[in-house]
Amino acid sequence: MRVASFNINGIKARLPRLLEWLEETRPSVACLQEIKTQDEGFPASEFEKIGYRAIWHGQKGFNGVAILADGADPVEVQRGLAGEPEDEHSRYIEADVFGVRVACIYLPNGNPQPGPKFDYKLRWMDRLRSRMREIAAEEVPAVVIGDYNVVPNDCDVWSAAAMAPDALMQPASRDAYRRLLHDGWTDALAMHNPQGGIWTFWDYQAGAWQRDHGFRIDHALLSPELADRLAGCGVDKEYRGREKASDHAPVWVALRE
């Protein structure tokens, strides 16, 4: 069973690339971020043509998350996070799929920092931790996967010095991420690549892709019940190099049944 995540950076603009990736790699579950469409504009029928069924939480022009399952209906558990009723951003959706609890997240970027956007990021991370603790208390096999907008360590970025002022690299962001790990969740890519040097994002600017100036911000955190089933993980890097690509590459975890 393969659970994958892809920040598609606009589902309408990149639908051909997305369908291409789904058909070529055939993940059991695909979590999408930055779909950037209202609910009624989500192209569910296009996915149904190739055997995927979906749930989604959209928003006009920004954000938006979705969970696709190959030949099955994801059973929605929750959309959005508790703790801030006025928060209308579509950044979280959670479902039961193939016996696994899957949470798809698009964590706030937080730039510019300091400022209200960074404060919102940290509050959102606290709310995410609360929800992840609730999931952990259920003792179900679970994965919280998506764009975390946090570079966990200096080995996860092409140049720590160049990125030092960024919200993705701030001690407060990293501390909030580490708290999730200390709660018992496993960072799959970090466990399999302790030396770092694995990127999931390359900016469109300054020839970042051509120069391999990337960093790792897309993560899959596994509950103890699921970490024991981890058979492999990786980044589908080649898809970042295709025409009209997203600035992210898909990440995935392979799980023993």
mmCIF file of C-alpha atoms in Angstrom:
data_model
loop_
_atom_site.group_PDB
_atom_site.id
_atom_site.type_symbol
_atom_site.label_atom_id
_atom_site.label_comp_id
_atom_site.label_asym_id
_atom_site.label_seq_id
_atom_site.Cartn_x
_atom_site.Cartn_y
_atom_site.Cartn_z
ATOM 1 C CA MET A 1 0.000 0.000 0.000
ATOM 2 C CA ARG A 2 1.425 3.355 -1.050
ATOM 3 C CA VAL A 3 0.259 6.652 0.458
ATOM 4 C CA ALA A 4 1.509 9.693 -1.419
ATOM 5 C CA SER A 5 1.306 13.468 -1.132
ATOM 6 C CA PHE A 6 1.575 16.079 -3.868
ATOM 7 C CA ASN A 7 1.333 19.851 -3.491
ATOM 8 C CA ILE A 8 -0.017 20.371 -6.978
ATOM 9 C CA ASN A 9 0.050 24.215 -6.890
ATOM 10 C CA GLY A 10 -3.256 24.657 -8.727
ATOM 11 C CA ILE A 11 -5.227 21.579 -9.743
ATOM 12 C CA LYS A 12 -6.739 23.116 -12.877
ATOM 13 C CA ALA A 13 -3.452 24.442 -14.240
ATOM 14 C CA ARG A 14 -1.670 21.162 -13.582
ATOM 15 C CA LEU A 15 -4.379 18.557 -14.089
ATOM 16 C CA PRO A 16 -2.571 16.815 -16.997
ATOM 17 C CA ARG A 17 0.588 16.475 -14.860
ATOM 18 C CA LEU A 18 -1.428 15.190 -11.912
ATOM 19 C CA LEU A 19 -3.287 12.568 -13.943
ATOM 20 C CA GLU A 20 0.013 11.543 -15.516
ATOM 21 C CA TRP A 21 1.595 11.008 -12.091
ATOM 22 C CA LEU A 22 -1.424 9.082 -10.772
ATOM 23 C CA GLU A 23 -1.495 6.724 -13.746
ATOM 24 C CA GLU A 24 2.274 6.191 -13.841
ATOM 25 C CA THR A 25 2.829 5.614 -10.100
ATOM 26 C CA ARG A 26 -0.658 4.447 -9.028
ATOM 27 C CA PRO A 27 -0.594 5.293 -5.306
ATOM 28 C CA SER A 28 -3.288 3.616 -3.220
ATOM 29 C CA VAL A 29 -3.991 6.990 -1.593
ATOM 30 C CA ALA A 30 -3.010 10.406 -2.938
ATOM 31 C CA CYS A 31 -3.206 13.508 -0.753
ATOM 32 C CA LEU A 32 -3.211 16.840 -2.575
ATOM 33 C CA GLN A 33 -2.479 20.352 -1.351
ATOM 34 C CA GLU A 34 -2.952 23.799 -2.875
ATOM 35 C CA ILE A 35 -5.741 22.641 -5.148
ATOM 36 C CA LYS A 36 -6.758 26.331 -5.323
ATOM 37 C CA THR A 37 -10.361 25.752 -6.324
ATOM 38 C CA GLN A 38 -13.788 26.064 -4.755
ATOM 39 C CA ASP A 39 -15.543 22.814 -3.909
ATOM 40 C CA GLU A 40 -17.789 22.967 -6.962
ATOM 41 C CA GLY A 41 -14.781 23.393 -9.275
ATOM 42 C CA PHE A 42 -12.972 20.244 -8.147
ATOM 43 C CA PRO A 43 -12.500 17.892 -11.154
ATOM 44 C CA ALA A 44 -13.699 14.713 -9.411
ATOM 45 C CA SER A 45 -14.981 13.218 -12.662
ATOM 46 C CA GLU A 46 -11.494 13.320 -14.186
ATOM 47 C CA PHE A 47 -10.179 11.177 -11.342
ATOM 48 C CA GLU A 48 -13.139 8.809 -11.523
ATOM 49 C CA LYS A 49 -12.261 8.102 -15.163
ATOM 50 C CA ILE A 50 -8.971 6.556 -14.010
ATOM 51 C CA GLY A 51 -10.420 4.778 -10.990
ATOM 52 C CA TYR A 52 -9.900 7.261 -8.142
ATOM 53 C CA ARG A 53 -12.587 8.537 -5.796
ATOM 54 C CA ALA A 54 -12.078 11.680 -3.777
ATOM 55 C CA ILE A 55 -13.077 13.950 -0.947
ATOM 56 C CA TRP A 56 -11.922 17.554 -0.884
ATOM 57 C CA HIS A 57 -12.002 20.799 1.049
ATOM 58 C CA GLY A 58 -11.671 23.685 -1.378
ATOM 59 C CA GLN A 59 -11.248 27.442 -1.298
ATOM 60 C CA LYS A 60 -11.349 29.972 -4.117
ATOM 61 C CA GLY A 61 -7.882 30.767 -5.458
ATOM 62 C CA PHE A 62 -5.938 29.622 -2.402
ATOM 63 C CA ASN A 63 -5.096 26.608 -0.248
ATOM 64 C CA GLY A 64 -7.372 23.567 -0.568
ATOM 65 C CA VAL A 65 -6.726 19.887 0.205
ATOM 66 C CA ALA A 66 -8.027 16.560 -1.103
ATOM 67 C CA ILE A 67 -7.711 12.822 -0.507
ATOM 68 C CA LEU A 68 -7.982 10.408 -3.450
ATOM 69 C CA ALA A 69 -8.279 6.618 -3.113
ATOM 70 C CA ASP A 70 -7.736 4.019 -5.821
ATOM 71 C CA GLY A 71 -11.010 2.128 -6.244
ATOM 72 C CA ALA A 72 -12.458 3.068 -2.868
ATOM 73 C CA ASP A 73 -14.373 5.897 -1.219
ATOM 74 C CA PRO A 74 -12.402 7.759 1.470
ATOM 75 C CA VAL A 75 -14.607 7.956 4.565
ATOM 76 C CA GLU A 76 -14.321 11.503 5.871
ATOM 77 C CA VAL A 77 -13.543 11.882 9.582
ATOM 78 C CA GLN A 78 -12.915 15.624 9.863
ATOM 79 C CA ARG A 79 -12.239 18.770 7.854
ATOM 80 C CA GLY A 80 -10.512 21.741 9.409
ATOM 81 C CA LEU A 81 -8.933 21.942 12.850
ATOM 82 C CA ALA A 82 -10.638 22.929 16.075
ATOM 83 C CA GLY A 83 -9.512 25.841 18.215
ATOM 84 C CA GLU A 84 -9.947 28.871 15.960
ATOM 85 C CA PRO A 85 -13.542 29.127 14.676
ATOM 86 C CA GLU A 86 -12.805 32.236 12.618
ATOM 87 C CA ASP A 87 -10.139 30.387 10.580
ATOM 88 C CA GLU A 88 -11.661 29.846 7.132
ATOM 89 C CA HIS A 89 -8.534 28.486 5.409
ATOM 90 C CA SER A 90 -9.000 25.066 3.779
ATOM 91 C CA ARG A 91 -5.873 23.333 5.033
ATOM 92 C CA TYR A 92 -6.873 20.052 6.704
ATOM 93 C CA ILE A 93 -8.901 16.988 5.763
ATOM 94 C CA GLU A 94 -8.888 13.558 7.394
ATOM 95 C CA ALA A 95 -10.361 10.222 6.312
ATOM 96 C CA ASP A 96 -10.270 6.491 6.883
ATOM 97 C CA VAL A 97 -8.969 4.692 3.801
ATOM 98 C CA PHE A 98 -7.990 1.029 3.449
ATOM 99 C CA GLY A 99 -7.884 0.642 7.226
ATOM 100 C CA VAL A 100 -5.559 3.616 7.748
ATOM 101 C CA ARG A 101 -6.370 7.053 9.154
ATOM 102 C CA VAL A 102 -5.035 9.547 6.623
ATOM 103 C CA ALA A 103 -4.755 13.259 7.407
ATOM 104 C CA CYS A 104 -3.816 15.570 4.546
ATOM 105 C CA ILE A 105 -2.399 18.927 5.612
ATOM 106 C CA TYR A 106 -1.277 22.203 4.092
ATOM 107 C CA LEU A 107 0.427 24.040 6.913
ATOM 108 C CA PRO A 108 0.669 27.857 6.695
ATOM 109 C CA ASN A 109 3.851 29.255 5.188
ATOM 110 C CA GLY A 110 4.302 31.982 7.804
ATOM 111 C CA ASN A 111 6.187 34.547 5.735
ATOM 112 C CA PRO A 112 6.919 37.332 6.268
ATOM 113 C CA GLN A 113 8.199 36.802 9.763
ATOM 114 C CA PRO A 114 7.894 38.170 12.332
ATOM 115 C CA GLY A 115 4.281 39.191 11.934
ATOM 116 C CA PRO A 116 0.680 37.985 11.984
ATOM 117 C CA LYS A 117 1.224 35.320 9.304
ATOM 118 C CA PHE A 118 3.980 33.721 11.354
ATOM 119 C CA ASP A 119 1.888 33.927 14.507
ATOM 120 C CA TYR A 120 -0.945 32.166 12.641
ATOM 121 C CA LYS A 121 1.473 29.445 11.516
ATOM 122 C CA LEU A 122 2.518 28.699 15.093
ATOM 123 C CA ARG A 123 -1.079 28.673 16.335
ATOM 124 C CA TRP A 124 -2.000 26.315 13.519
ATOM 125 C CA MET A 125 0.835 23.992 14.476
ATOM 126 C CA ASP A 126 -0.427 23.924 18.057
ATOM 127 C CA ARG A 127 -3.915 23.058 16.816
ATOM 128 C CA LEU A 128 -2.473 20.342 14.582
ATOM 129 C CA ARG A 129 -0.610 18.866 17.540
ATOM 130 C CA SER A 130 -3.840 18.730 19.528
ATOM 131 C CA ARG A 131 -5.580 16.839 16.741
ATOM 132 C CA MET A 132 -2.632 14.468 16.272
ATOM 133 C CA ARG A 133 -2.743 13.691 19.988
ATOM 134 C CA GLU A 134 -6.421 12.813 19.643
ATOM 135 C CA ILE A 135 -5.624 10.497 16.731
ATOM 136 C CA ALA A 136 -2.783 8.916 18.708
ATOM 137 C CA ALA A 137 -5.142 8.275 21.606
ATOM 138 C CA GLU A 138 -7.322 6.193 19.272
ATOM 139 C CA GLU A 139 -4.303 3.906 18.687
ATOM 140 C CA VAL A 140 -5.151 3.532 14.998
ATOM 141 C CA PRO A 141 -2.599 3.172 12.184
ATOM 142 C CA ALA A 142 -2.320 6.760 10.982
ATOM 143 C CA VAL A 143 -0.315 9.007 8.675
ATOM 144 C CA VAL A 144 -0.337 12.806 8.723
ATOM 145 C CA ILE A 145 1.067 13.748 5.353
ATOM 146 C CA GLY A 146 1.419 16.876 3.266
ATOM 147 C CA ASP A 147 3.152 20.221 2.956
ATOM 148 C CA TYR A 148 4.302 21.154 6.467
ATOM 149 C CA ASN A 149 6.161 24.309 5.349
ATOM 150 C CA VAL A 150 8.912 23.480 7.870
ATOM 151 C CA VAL A 151 12.520 22.582 7.036
ATOM 152 C CA PRO A 152 13.247 20.352 10.051
ATOM 153 C CA ASN A 153 17.068 20.486 10.041
ATOM 154 C CA ASP A 154 19.934 22.231 8.280
ATOM 155 C CA CYS A 155 20.645 19.022 6.334
ATOM 156 C CA ASP A 156 17.186 19.375 4.755
ATOM 157 C CA VAL A 157 18.052 22.490 2.745
ATOM 158 C CA TRP A 158 20.579 23.274 0.019
ATOM 159 C CA SER A 159 21.921 26.264 1.995
ATOM 160 C CA ALA A 160 20.949 26.896 5.597
ATOM 161 C CA ALA A 161 22.594 30.324 5.458
ATOM 162 C CA ALA A 162 20.619 31.423 2.391
ATOM 163 C CA MET A 163 17.330 30.301 3.941
ATOM 164 C CA ALA A 164 18.012 31.433 7.520
ATOM 165 C CA PRO A 165 15.557 34.398 7.555
ATOM 166 C CA ASP A 166 12.679 32.307 6.150
ATOM 167 C CA ALA A 167 9.680 31.320 8.288
ATOM 168 C CA LEU A 168 10.283 27.711 7.229
ATOM 169 C CA MET A 169 13.597 27.711 9.112
ATOM 170 C CA GLN A 170 12.802 29.606 12.314
ATOM 171 C CA PRO A 171 13.542 27.951 15.670
ATOM 172 C CA ALA A 172 9.894 28.312 16.699
ATOM 173 C CA SER A 173 8.735 26.481 13.539
ATOM 174 C CA ARG A 174 11.288 23.728 14.031
ATOM 175 C CA ASP A 175 10.500 23.371 17.721
ATOM 176 C CA ALA A 176 6.800 22.956 16.946
ATOM 177 C CA TYR A 177 7.657 20.268 14.392
ATOM 178 C CA ARG A 178 9.951 18.445 16.835
ATOM 179 C CA ARG A 179 7.199 18.404 19.414
ATOM 180 C CA LEU A 180 5.171 16.249 17.015
ATOM 181 C CA LEU A 181 8.070 13.794 16.796
ATOM 182 C CA HIS A 182 8.517 13.804 20.570
ATOM 183 C CA ASP A 183 4.832 12.869 20.865
ATOM 184 C CA GLY A 184 5.700 9.600 19.139
ATOM 185 C CA TRP A 185 5.237 10.283 15.427
ATOM 186 C CA THR A 186 7.910 9.088 12.968
ATOM 187 C CA ASP A 187 9.215 11.251 10.109
ATOM 188 C CA ALA A 188 9.465 8.533 7.449
ATOM 189 C CA LEU A 189 11.806 10.323 5.038
ATOM 190 C CA ALA A 190 14.139 11.410 7.834
ATOM 191 C CA MET A 191 14.295 7.899 9.255
ATOM 192 C CA HIS A 192 15.314 6.446 5.890
ATOM 193 C CA ASN A 193 17.624 9.349 4.995
ATOM 194 C CA PRO A 194 19.273 10.462 8.264
ATOM 195 C CA GLN A 195 22.035 12.245 6.357
ATOM 196 C CA GLY A 196 19.507 14.581 4.719
ATOM 197 C CA GLY A 197 20.041 15.939 1.231
ATOM 198 C CA ILE A 198 16.532 14.939 0.115
ATOM 199 C CA TRP A 199 14.515 17.799 -1.379
ATOM 200 C CA THR A 200 10.770 18.028 -2.095
ATOM 201 C CA PHE A 201 10.544 21.665 -3.239
ATOM 202 C CA TRP A 202 12.471 23.795 -5.743
ATOM 203 C CA ASP A 203 11.399 27.404 -6.278
ATOM 204 C CA TYR A 204 10.525 28.642 -9.759
ATOM 205 C CA GLN A 205 12.916 31.558 -9.219
ATOM 206 C CA ALA A 206 16.699 31.880 -9.673
ATOM 207 C CA GLY A 207 17.119 28.579 -11.514
ATOM 208 C CA ALA A 208 16.551 26.624 -8.293
ATOM 209 C CA TRP A 209 15.561 23.420 -10.096
ATOM 210 C CA GLN A 210 18.445 23.546 -12.543
ATOM 211 C CA ARG A 211 20.932 24.191 -9.713
ATOM 212 C CA ASP A 212 19.266 21.699 -7.351
ATOM 213 C CA HIS A 213 18.703 24.443 -4.779
ATOM 214 C CA GLY A 214 15.873 22.703 -2.977
ATOM 215 C CA PHE A 215 14.685 21.804 0.486
ATOM 216 C CA ARG A 216 12.453 19.303 2.270
ATOM 217 C CA ILE A 217 9.100 20.610 3.511
ATOM 218 C CA ASP A 218 6.739 17.791 2.482
ATOM 219 C CA HIS A 219 6.631 15.166 5.214
ATOM 220 C CA ALA A 220 4.862 11.946 6.184
ATOM 221 C CA LEU A 221 4.517 11.423 9.936
ATOM 222 C CA LEU A 222 3.490 7.919 10.988
ATOM 223 C CA SER A 223 1.842 6.796 14.212
ATOM 224 C CA PRO A 224 3.619 4.007 16.107
ATOM 225 C CA GLU A 225 1.000 1.558 14.825
ATOM 226 C CA LEU A 226 1.886 2.453 11.223
ATOM 227 C CA ALA A 227 5.636 3.074 11.604
ATOM 228 C CA ASP A 228 6.079 -0.662 12.225
ATOM 229 C CA ARG A 229 4.645 -1.294 8.752
ATOM 230 C CA LEU A 230 6.925 1.132 6.881
ATOM 231 C CA ALA A 231 8.542 -0.740 3.976
ATOM 232 C CA GLY A 232 9.980 2.241 2.099
ATOM 233 C CA CYS A 233 9.568 5.895 1.205
ATOM 234 C CA GLY A 234 10.772 8.351 -1.379
ATOM 235 C CA VAL A 235 10.353 11.445 -3.532
ATOM 236 C CA ASP A 236 9.169 11.281 -7.161
ATOM 237 C CA LYS A 237 11.728 13.922 -8.093
ATOM 238 C CA GLU A 238 11.505 13.528 -11.854
ATOM 239 C CA TYR A 239 7.997 15.024 -11.906
ATOM 240 C CA ARG A 240 9.401 18.399 -10.827
ATOM 241 C CA GLY A 241 11.354 18.519 -14.092
ATOM 242 C CA ARG A 242 8.409 18.028 -16.432
ATOM 243 C CA GLU A 243 6.725 20.749 -18.460
ATOM 244 C CA LYS A 244 4.428 23.039 -16.451
ATOM 245 C CA ALA A 245 5.320 21.195 -13.255
ATOM 246 C CA SER A 246 4.413 22.073 -9.701
ATOM 247 C CA ASP A 247 7.263 23.524 -7.638
ATOM 248 C CA HIS A 248 6.898 20.483 -5.336
ATOM 249 C CA ALA A 249 7.657 16.844 -6.083
ATOM 250 C CA PRO A 250 5.402 14.078 -4.746
ATOM 251 C CA VAL A 251 6.472 12.192 -1.615
ATOM 252 C CA TRP A 252 5.289 8.694 -0.673
ATOM 253 C CA VAL A 253 5.457 5.941 1.912
ATOM 254 C CA ALA A 254 5.071 2.223 1.156
ATOM 255 C CA LEU A 255 3.341 0.211 3.880
ATOM 256 C CA ARG A 256 3.198 -3.509 4.504
ATOM 257 C CA GLU A 257 -0.348 -4.829 4.677
#
